PDB file of C-alpha atoms in Angstrom:
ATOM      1  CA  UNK S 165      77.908  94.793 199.459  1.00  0.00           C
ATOM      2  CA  UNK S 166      76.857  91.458 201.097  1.00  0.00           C
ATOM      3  CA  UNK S 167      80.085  88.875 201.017  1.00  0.00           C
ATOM      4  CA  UNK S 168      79.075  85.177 200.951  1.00  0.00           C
ATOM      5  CA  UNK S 169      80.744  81.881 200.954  1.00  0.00           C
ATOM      6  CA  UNK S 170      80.148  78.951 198.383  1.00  0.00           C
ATOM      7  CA  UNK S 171      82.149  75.940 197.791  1.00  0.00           C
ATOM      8  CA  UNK S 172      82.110  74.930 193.777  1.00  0.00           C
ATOM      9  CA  UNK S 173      82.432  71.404 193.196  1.00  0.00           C
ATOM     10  CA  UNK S 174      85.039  70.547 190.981  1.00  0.00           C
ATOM     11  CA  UNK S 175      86.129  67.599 188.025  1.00  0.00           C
ATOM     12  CA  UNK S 176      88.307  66.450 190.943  1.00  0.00           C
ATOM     13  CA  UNK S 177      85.578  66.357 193.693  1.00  0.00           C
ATOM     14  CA  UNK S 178      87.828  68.786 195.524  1.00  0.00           C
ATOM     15  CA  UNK S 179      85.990  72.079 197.463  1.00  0.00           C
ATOM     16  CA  UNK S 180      87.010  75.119 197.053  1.00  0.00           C
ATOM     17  CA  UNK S 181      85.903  78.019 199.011  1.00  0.00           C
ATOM     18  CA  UNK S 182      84.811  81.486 196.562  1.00  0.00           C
ATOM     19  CA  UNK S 183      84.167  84.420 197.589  1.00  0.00           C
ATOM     20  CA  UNK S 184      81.812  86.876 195.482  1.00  0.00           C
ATOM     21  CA  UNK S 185      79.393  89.863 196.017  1.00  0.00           C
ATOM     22  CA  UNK S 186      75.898  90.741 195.348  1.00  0.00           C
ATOM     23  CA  UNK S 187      76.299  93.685 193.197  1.00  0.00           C
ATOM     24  CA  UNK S 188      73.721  96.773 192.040  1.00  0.00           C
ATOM     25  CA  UNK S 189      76.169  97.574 188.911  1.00  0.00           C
ATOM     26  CA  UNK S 190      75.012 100.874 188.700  1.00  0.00           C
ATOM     27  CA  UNK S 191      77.166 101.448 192.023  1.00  0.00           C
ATOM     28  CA  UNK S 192      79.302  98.529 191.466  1.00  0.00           C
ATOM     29  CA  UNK S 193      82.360  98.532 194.466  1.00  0.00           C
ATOM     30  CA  UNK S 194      84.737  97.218 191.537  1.00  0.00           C
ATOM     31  CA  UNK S 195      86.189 100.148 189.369  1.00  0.00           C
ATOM     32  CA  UNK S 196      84.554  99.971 185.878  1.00  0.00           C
ATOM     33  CA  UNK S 197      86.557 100.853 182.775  1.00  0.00           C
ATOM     34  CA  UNK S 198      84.361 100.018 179.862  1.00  0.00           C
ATOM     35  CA  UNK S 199      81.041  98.600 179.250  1.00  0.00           C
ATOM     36  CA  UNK S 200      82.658  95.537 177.861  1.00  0.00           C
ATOM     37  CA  UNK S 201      83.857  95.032 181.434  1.00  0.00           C
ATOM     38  CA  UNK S 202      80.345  96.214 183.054  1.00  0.00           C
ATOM     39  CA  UNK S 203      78.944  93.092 180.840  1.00  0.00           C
ATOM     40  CA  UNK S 204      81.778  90.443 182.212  1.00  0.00           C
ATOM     41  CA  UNK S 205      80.949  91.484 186.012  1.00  0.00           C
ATOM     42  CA  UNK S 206      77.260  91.698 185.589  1.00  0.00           C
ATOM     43  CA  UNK S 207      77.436  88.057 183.778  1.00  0.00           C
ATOM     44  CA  UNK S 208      79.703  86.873 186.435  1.00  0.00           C
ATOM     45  CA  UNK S 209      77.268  88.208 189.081  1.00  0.00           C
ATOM     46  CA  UNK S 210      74.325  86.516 187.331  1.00  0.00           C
ATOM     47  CA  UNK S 211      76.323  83.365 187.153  1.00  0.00           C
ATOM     48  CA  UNK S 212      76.780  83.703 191.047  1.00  0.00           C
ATOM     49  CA  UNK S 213      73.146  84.063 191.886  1.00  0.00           C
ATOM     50  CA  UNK S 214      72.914  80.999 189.527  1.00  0.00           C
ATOM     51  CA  UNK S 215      74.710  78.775 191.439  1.00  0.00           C
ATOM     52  CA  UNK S 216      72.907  79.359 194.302  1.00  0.00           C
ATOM     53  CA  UNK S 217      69.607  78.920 193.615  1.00  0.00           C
ATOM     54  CA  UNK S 218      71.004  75.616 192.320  1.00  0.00           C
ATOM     55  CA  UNK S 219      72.401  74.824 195.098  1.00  0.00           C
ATOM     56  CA  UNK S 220      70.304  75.326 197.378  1.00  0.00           C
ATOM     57  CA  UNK S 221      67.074  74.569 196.204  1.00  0.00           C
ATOM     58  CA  UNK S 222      65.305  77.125 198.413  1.00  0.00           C
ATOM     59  CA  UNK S 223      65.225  79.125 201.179  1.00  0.00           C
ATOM     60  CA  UNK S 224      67.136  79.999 202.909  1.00  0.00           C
ATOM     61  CA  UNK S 225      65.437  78.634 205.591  1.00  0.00           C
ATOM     62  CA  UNK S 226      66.006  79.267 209.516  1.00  0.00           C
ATOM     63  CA  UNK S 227      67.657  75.883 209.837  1.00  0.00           C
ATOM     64  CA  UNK S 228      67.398  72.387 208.891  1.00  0.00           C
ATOM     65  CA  UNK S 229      63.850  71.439 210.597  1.00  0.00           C
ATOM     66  CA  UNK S 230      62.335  74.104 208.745  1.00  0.00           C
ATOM     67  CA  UNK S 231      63.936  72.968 205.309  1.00  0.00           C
ATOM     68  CA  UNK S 232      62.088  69.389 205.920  1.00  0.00           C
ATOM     69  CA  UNK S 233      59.298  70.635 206.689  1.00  0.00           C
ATOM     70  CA  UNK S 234      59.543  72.697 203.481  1.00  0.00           C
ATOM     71  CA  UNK S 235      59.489  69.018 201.555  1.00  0.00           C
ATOM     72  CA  UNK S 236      63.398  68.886 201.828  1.00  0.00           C
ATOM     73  CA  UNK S 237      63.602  65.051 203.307  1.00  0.00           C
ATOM     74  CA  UNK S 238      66.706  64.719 201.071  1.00  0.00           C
ATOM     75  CA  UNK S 239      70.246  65.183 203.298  1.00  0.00           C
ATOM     76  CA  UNK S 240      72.510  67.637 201.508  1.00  0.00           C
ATOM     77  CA  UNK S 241      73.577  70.730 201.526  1.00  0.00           C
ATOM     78  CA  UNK S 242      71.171  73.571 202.147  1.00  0.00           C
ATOM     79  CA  UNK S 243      70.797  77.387 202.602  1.00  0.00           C
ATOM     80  CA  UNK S 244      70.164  78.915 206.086  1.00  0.00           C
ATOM     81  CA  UNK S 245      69.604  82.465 207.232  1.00  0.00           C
ATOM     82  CA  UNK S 246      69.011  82.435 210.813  1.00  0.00           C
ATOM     83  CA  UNK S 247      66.304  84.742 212.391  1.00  0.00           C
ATOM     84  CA  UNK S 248      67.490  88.053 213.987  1.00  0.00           C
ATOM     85  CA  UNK S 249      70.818  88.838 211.408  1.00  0.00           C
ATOM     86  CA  UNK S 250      71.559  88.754 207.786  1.00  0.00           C
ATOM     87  CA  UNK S 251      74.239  86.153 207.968  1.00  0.00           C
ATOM     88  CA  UNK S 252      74.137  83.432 205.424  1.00  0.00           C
ATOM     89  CA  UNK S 253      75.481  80.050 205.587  1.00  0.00           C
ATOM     90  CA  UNK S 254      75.449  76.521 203.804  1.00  0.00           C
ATOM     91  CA  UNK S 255      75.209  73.978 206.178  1.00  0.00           C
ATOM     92  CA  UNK S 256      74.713  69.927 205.945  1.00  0.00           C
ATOM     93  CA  UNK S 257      71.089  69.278 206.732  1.00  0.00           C
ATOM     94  CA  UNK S 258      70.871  65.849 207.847  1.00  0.00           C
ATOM     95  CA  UNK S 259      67.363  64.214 207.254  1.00  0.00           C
ATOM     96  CA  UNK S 260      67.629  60.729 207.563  1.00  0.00           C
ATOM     97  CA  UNK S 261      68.588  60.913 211.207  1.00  0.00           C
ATOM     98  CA  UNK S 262      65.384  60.286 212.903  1.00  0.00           C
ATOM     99  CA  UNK S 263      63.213  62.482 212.930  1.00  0.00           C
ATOM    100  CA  UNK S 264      65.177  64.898 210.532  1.00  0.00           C
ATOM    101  CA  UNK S 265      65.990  68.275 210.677  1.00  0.00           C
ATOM    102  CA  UNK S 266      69.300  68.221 212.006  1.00  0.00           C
ATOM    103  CA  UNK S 267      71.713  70.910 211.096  1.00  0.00           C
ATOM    104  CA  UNK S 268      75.414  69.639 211.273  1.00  0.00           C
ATOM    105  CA  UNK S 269      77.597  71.822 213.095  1.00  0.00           C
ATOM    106  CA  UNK S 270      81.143  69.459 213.304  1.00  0.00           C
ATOM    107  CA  UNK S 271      81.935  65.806 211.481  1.00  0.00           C
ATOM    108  CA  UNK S 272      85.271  63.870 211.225  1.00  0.00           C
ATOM    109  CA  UNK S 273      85.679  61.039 209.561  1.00  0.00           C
ATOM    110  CA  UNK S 274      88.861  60.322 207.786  1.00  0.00           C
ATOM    111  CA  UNK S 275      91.575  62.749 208.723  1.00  0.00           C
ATOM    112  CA  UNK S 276      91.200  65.019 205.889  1.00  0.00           C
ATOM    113  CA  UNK S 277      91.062  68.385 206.784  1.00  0.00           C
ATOM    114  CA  UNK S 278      93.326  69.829 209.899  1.00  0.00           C
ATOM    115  CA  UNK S 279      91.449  71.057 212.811  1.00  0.00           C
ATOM    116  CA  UNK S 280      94.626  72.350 214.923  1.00  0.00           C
ATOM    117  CA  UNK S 281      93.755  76.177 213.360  1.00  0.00           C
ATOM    118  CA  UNK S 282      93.713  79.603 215.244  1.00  0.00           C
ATOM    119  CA  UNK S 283      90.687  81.307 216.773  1.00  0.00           C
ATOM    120  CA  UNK S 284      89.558  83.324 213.326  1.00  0.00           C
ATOM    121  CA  UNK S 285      88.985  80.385 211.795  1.00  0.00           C
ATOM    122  CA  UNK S 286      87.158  78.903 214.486  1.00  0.00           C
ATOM    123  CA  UNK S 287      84.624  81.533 214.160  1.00  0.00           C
ATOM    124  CA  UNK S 288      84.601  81.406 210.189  1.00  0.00           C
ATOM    125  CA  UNK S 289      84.201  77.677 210.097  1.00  0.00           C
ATOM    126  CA  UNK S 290      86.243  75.572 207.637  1.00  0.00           C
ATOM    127  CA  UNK S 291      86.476  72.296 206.010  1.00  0.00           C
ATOM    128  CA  UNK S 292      84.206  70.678 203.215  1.00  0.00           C
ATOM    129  CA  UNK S 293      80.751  70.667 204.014  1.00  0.00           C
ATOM    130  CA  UNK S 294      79.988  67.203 202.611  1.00  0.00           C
ATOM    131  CA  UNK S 295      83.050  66.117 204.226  1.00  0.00           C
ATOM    132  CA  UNK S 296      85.100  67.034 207.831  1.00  0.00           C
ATOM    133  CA  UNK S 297      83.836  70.224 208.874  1.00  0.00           C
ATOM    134  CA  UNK S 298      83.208  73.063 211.411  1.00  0.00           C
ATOM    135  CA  UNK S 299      80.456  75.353 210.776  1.00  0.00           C
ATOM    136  CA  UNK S 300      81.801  77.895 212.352  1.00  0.00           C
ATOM    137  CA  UNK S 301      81.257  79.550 215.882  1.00  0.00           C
ATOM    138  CA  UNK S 302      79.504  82.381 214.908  1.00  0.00           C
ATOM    139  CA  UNK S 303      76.996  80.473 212.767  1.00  0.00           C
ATOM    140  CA  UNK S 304      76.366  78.110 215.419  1.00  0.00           C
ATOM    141  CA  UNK S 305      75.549  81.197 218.056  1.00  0.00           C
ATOM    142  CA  UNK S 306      73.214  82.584 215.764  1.00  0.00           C
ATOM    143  CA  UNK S 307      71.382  79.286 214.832  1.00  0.00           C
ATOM    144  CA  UNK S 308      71.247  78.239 218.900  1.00  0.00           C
ATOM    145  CA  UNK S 309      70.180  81.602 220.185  1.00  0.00           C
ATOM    146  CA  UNK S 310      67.379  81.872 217.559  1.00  0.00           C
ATOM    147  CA  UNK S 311      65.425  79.419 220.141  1.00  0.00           C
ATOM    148  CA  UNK S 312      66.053  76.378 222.487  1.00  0.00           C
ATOM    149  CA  UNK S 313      68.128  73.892 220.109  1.00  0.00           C
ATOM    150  CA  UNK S 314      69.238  70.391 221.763  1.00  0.00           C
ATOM    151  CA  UNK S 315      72.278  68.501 220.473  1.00  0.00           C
ATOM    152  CA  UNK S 316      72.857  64.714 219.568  1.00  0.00           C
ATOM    153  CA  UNK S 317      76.742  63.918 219.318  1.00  0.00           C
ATOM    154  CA  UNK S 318      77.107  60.401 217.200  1.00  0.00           C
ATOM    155  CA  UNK S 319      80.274  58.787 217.538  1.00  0.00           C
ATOM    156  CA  UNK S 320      82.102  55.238 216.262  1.00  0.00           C
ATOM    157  CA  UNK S 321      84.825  53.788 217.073  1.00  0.00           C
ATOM    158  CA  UNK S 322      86.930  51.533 214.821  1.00  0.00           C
ATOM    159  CA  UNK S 323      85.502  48.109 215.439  1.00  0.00           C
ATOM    160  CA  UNK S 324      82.113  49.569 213.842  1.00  0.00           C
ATOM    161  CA  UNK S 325      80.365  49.982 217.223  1.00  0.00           C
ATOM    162  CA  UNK S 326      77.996  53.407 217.122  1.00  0.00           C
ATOM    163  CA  UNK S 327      76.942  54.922 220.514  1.00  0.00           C
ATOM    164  CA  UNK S 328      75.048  58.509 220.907  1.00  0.00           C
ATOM    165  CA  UNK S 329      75.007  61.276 223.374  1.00  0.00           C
ATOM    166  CA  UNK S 330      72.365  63.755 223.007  1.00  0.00           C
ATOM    167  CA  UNK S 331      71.379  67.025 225.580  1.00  0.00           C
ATOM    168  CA  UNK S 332      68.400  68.432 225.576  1.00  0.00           C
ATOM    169  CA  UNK S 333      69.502  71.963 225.237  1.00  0.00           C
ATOM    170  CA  UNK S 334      72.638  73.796 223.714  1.00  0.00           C
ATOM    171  CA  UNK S 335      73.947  76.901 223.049  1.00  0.00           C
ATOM    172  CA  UNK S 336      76.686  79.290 223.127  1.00  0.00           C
ATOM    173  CA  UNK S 337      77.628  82.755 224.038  1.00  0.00           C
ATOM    174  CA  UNK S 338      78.475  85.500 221.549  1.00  0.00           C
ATOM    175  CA  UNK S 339      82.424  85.844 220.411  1.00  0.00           C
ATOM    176  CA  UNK S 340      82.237  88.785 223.554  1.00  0.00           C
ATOM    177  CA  UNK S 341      81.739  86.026 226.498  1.00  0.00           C
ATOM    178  CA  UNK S 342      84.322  83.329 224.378  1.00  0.00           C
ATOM    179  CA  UNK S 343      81.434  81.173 222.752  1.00  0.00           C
ATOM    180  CA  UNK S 344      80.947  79.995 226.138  1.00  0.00           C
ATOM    181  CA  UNK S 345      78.864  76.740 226.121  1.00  0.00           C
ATOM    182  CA  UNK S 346      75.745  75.964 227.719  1.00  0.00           C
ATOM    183  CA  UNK S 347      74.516  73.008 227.265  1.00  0.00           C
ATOM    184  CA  UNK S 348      71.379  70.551 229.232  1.00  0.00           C
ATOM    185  CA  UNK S 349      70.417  67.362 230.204  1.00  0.00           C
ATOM    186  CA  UNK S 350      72.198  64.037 228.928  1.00  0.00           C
ATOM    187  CA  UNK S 351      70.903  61.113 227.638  1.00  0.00           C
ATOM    188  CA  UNK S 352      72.296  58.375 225.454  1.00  0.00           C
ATOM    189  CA  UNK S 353      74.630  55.254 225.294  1.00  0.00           C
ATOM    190  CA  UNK S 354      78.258  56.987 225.216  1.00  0.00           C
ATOM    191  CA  UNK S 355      78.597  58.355 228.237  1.00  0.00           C
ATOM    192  CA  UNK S 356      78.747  61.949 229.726  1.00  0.00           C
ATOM    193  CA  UNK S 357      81.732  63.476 228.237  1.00  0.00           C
ATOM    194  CA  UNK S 358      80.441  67.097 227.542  1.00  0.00           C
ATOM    195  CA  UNK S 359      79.151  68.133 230.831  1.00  0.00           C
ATOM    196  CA  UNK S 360      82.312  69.340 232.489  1.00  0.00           C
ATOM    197  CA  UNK S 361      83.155  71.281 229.818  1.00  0.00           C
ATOM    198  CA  UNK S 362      79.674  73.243 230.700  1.00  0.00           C
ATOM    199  CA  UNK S 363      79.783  76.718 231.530  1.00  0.00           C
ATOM    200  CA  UNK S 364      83.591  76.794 229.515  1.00  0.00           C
ATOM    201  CA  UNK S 365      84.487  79.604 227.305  1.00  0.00           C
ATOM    202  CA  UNK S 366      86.103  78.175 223.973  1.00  0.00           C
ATOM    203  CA  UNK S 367      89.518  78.456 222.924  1.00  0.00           C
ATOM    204  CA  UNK S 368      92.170  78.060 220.418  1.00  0.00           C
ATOM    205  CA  UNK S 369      95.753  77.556 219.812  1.00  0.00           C
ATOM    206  CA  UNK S 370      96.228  81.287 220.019  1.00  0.00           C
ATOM    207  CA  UNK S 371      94.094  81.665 223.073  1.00  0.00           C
ATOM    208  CA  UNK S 372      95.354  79.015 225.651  1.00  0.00           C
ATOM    209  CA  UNK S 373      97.798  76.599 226.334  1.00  0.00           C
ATOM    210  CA  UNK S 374      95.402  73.368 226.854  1.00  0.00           C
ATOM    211  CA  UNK S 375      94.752  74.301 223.070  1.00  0.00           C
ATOM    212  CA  UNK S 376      97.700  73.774 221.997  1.00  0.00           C
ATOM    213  CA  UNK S 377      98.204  70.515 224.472  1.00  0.00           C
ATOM    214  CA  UNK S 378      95.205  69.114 223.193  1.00  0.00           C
ATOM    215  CA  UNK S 379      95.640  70.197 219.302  1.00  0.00           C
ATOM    216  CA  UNK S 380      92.105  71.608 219.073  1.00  0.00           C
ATOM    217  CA  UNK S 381      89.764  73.995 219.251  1.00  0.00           C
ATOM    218  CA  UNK S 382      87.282  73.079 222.318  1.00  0.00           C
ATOM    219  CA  UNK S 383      85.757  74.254 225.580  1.00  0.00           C
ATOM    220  CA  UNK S 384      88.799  72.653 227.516  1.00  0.00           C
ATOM    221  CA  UNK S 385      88.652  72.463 231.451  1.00  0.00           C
ATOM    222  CA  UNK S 386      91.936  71.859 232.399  1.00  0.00           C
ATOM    223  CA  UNK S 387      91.632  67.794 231.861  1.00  0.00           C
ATOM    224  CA  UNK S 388      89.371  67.563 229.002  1.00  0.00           C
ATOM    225  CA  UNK S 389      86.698  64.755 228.668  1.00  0.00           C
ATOM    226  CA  UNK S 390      85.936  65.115 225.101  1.00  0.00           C
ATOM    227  CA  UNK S 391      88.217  66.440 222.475  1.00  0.00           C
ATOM    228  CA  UNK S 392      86.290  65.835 218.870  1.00  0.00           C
ATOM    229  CA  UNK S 393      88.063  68.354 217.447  1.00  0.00           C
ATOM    230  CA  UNK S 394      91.483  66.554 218.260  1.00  0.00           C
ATOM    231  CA  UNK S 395      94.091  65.100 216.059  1.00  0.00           C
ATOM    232  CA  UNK S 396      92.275  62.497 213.515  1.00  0.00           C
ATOM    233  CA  UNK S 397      94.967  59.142 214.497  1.00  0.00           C
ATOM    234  CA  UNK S 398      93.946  56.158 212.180  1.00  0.00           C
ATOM    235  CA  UNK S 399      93.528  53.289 214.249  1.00  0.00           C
ATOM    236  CA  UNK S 400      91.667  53.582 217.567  1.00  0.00           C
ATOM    237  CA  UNK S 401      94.716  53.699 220.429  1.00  0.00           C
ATOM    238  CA  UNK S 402      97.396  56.180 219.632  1.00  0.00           C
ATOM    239  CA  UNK S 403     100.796  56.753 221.200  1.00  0.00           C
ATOM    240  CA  UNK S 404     101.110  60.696 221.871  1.00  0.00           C
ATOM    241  CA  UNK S 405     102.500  62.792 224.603  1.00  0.00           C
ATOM    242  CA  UNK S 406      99.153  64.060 225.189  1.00  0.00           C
ATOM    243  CA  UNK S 407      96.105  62.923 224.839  1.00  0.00           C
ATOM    244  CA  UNK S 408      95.143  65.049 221.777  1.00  0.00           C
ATOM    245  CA  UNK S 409      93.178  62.521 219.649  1.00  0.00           C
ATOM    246  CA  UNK S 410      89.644  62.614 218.606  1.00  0.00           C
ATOM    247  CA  UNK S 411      88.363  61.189 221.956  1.00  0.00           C
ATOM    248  CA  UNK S 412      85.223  60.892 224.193  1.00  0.00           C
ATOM    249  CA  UNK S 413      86.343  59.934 227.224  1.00  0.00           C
ATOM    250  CA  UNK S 414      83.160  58.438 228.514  1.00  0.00           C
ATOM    251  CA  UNK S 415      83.368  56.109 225.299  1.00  0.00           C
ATOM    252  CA  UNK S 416      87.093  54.123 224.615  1.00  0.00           C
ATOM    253  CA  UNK S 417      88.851  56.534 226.649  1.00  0.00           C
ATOM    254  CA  UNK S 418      91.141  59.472 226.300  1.00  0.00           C
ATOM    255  CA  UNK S 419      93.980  57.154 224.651  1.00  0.00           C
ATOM    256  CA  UNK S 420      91.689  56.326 222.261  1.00  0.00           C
ATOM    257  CA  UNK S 421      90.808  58.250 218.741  1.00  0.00           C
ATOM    258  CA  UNK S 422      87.330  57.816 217.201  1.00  0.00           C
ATOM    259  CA  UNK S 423      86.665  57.052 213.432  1.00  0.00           C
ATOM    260  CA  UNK S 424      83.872  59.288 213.221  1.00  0.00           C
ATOM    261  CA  UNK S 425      82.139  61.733 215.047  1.00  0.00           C
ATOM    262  CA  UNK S 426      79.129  64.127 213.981  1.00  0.00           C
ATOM    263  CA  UNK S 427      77.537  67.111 216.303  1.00  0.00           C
ATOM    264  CA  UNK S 428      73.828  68.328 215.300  1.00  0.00           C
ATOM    265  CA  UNK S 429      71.637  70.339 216.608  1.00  0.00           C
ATOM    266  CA  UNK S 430      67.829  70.399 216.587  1.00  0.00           C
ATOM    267  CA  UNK S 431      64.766  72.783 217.989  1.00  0.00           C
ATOM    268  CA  UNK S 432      63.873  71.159 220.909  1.00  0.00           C
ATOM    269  CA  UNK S 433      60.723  70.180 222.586  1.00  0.00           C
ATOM    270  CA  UNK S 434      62.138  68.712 225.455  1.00  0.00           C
ATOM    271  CA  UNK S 435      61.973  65.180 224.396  1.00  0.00           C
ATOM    272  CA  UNK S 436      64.948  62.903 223.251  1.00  0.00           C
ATOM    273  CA  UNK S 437      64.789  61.943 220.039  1.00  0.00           C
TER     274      UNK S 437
END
């Protein structure tokens, strides 16, 4: 039995997460009592498969470049199976970034969903995926260890001004070494607020104190230079005990929280984009 994760759009554009199976009835995990109820789980499993070859168009592809290269110059929401596992995910593909065919692994942008959450749902991922999000830590180790991936971190502050930080590689451990991050080269307009956290394992309020400090989830080093994953405070400059807003240090400071922020990742070919 394969368990995946969809999100049904509903009357009230709210998300919900459902859960369902992909089922051989004839060895169906659920217990069966009559062929009446056979009929209502192998419609509801039909439905299932339904809904996601509507939403998803095709695929699943490896990631988001190969979905545009597939004809899928559209952004949205698209299914990826990374090489080397089984795992299945939805992920935002945007394609009007240039190039295209970047996979969105994190976005805030008005305070709607809580990211202060413990370290299980760090790895699951949570949020609405055409909304705030977090993909998930182990979805983004097995899309960034399927082959060199670089990352482009957009971010905007409140006055409307839009600056960009982008490495050329990036990566992280398996859930075994902490999602440890590795990440390459900068380049952009922002600033250089990721590199110290290089080489840091990742951690959550119920894995270490600058977690709960910083009310994230993060690769904290003591003093954190970037927080995106921070307390969403409307406004820009924030009064808090710590500094545990959405923040880029390099960019408006650590007393400052962003309006939006996006992280997506790429294949790389060792040129900026």
């Amino acid at each position: 039995m394969t368990i995946l994760h969809y999100k049904i759009k509903t009357d009230t554009v709210k998300f919900y997460f459902i859960q369902f199976a992909t089922v051989n009835t004839n060895t169906c995990p659920f217990k069966i009592n009559s062929n009446k109820t056979l009929l209502r789980l192998r419609t509801y499993c039909y439905l299932c498969l339904s809904l996601i070859t509507s939403m998803s168009s095709a695929g699943p592809f490896k990631d988001c470049l190969q979905a545009l290269e597939d004809g899928h110059t559209t952004s949205g929401i698209v299914l990826v199976k990374p090489e080397n596992t089984n795992r299945l995910m939805q992920v935002w593909c945007e394609q009007r970034h240039d190039p295209g065919g970047w996979t969105v692994i994190q976005r805030r942008q008005d305070g709607s969903v809580n990211f202060f959450r413990n370290w299980e749902t760090y790895k699951q991922g949570f949020g609405n995926i055409d909304g705030e999000y977090w993909l998930g830590l182990e979805n983004i180790y097995w899309l960034t260890n399927q082959g060199t991936y670089k990352l482009l971190v957009t971010l905007e502050d409140w006055s409307g001004r839009k600056t960009f930080a982008e490495y050329a590689s990036f990566r992280i451990g398996s859930e075994a070494d902490s999602y440890k991050l590795r990440v390459g080269r900068y380049h952009g307009n922002a600033g250089d607020s990721l590199t110290w956290h290089n080489g840091k394992r990742f951690t959550t309020l119920d894995r270490d104190h600058d977690a709960v400090i910083k009310k994230g989830g993060w690769w904290y080093n003591a003093c954190a230079h970037s927080n995106l994953n921070g307390v969403w405070y409307r406004g820009g400059h924030y009064r808090s005990r710590y500094q545990d807003g959405v923040y880029w240090a390099e960019f408006r400071g650590g007393a400052y929280s962003l309006k939006k922020v996006t992280m997506m990742i790429r294949p790389s070919a060792n040129t900026f984009h």
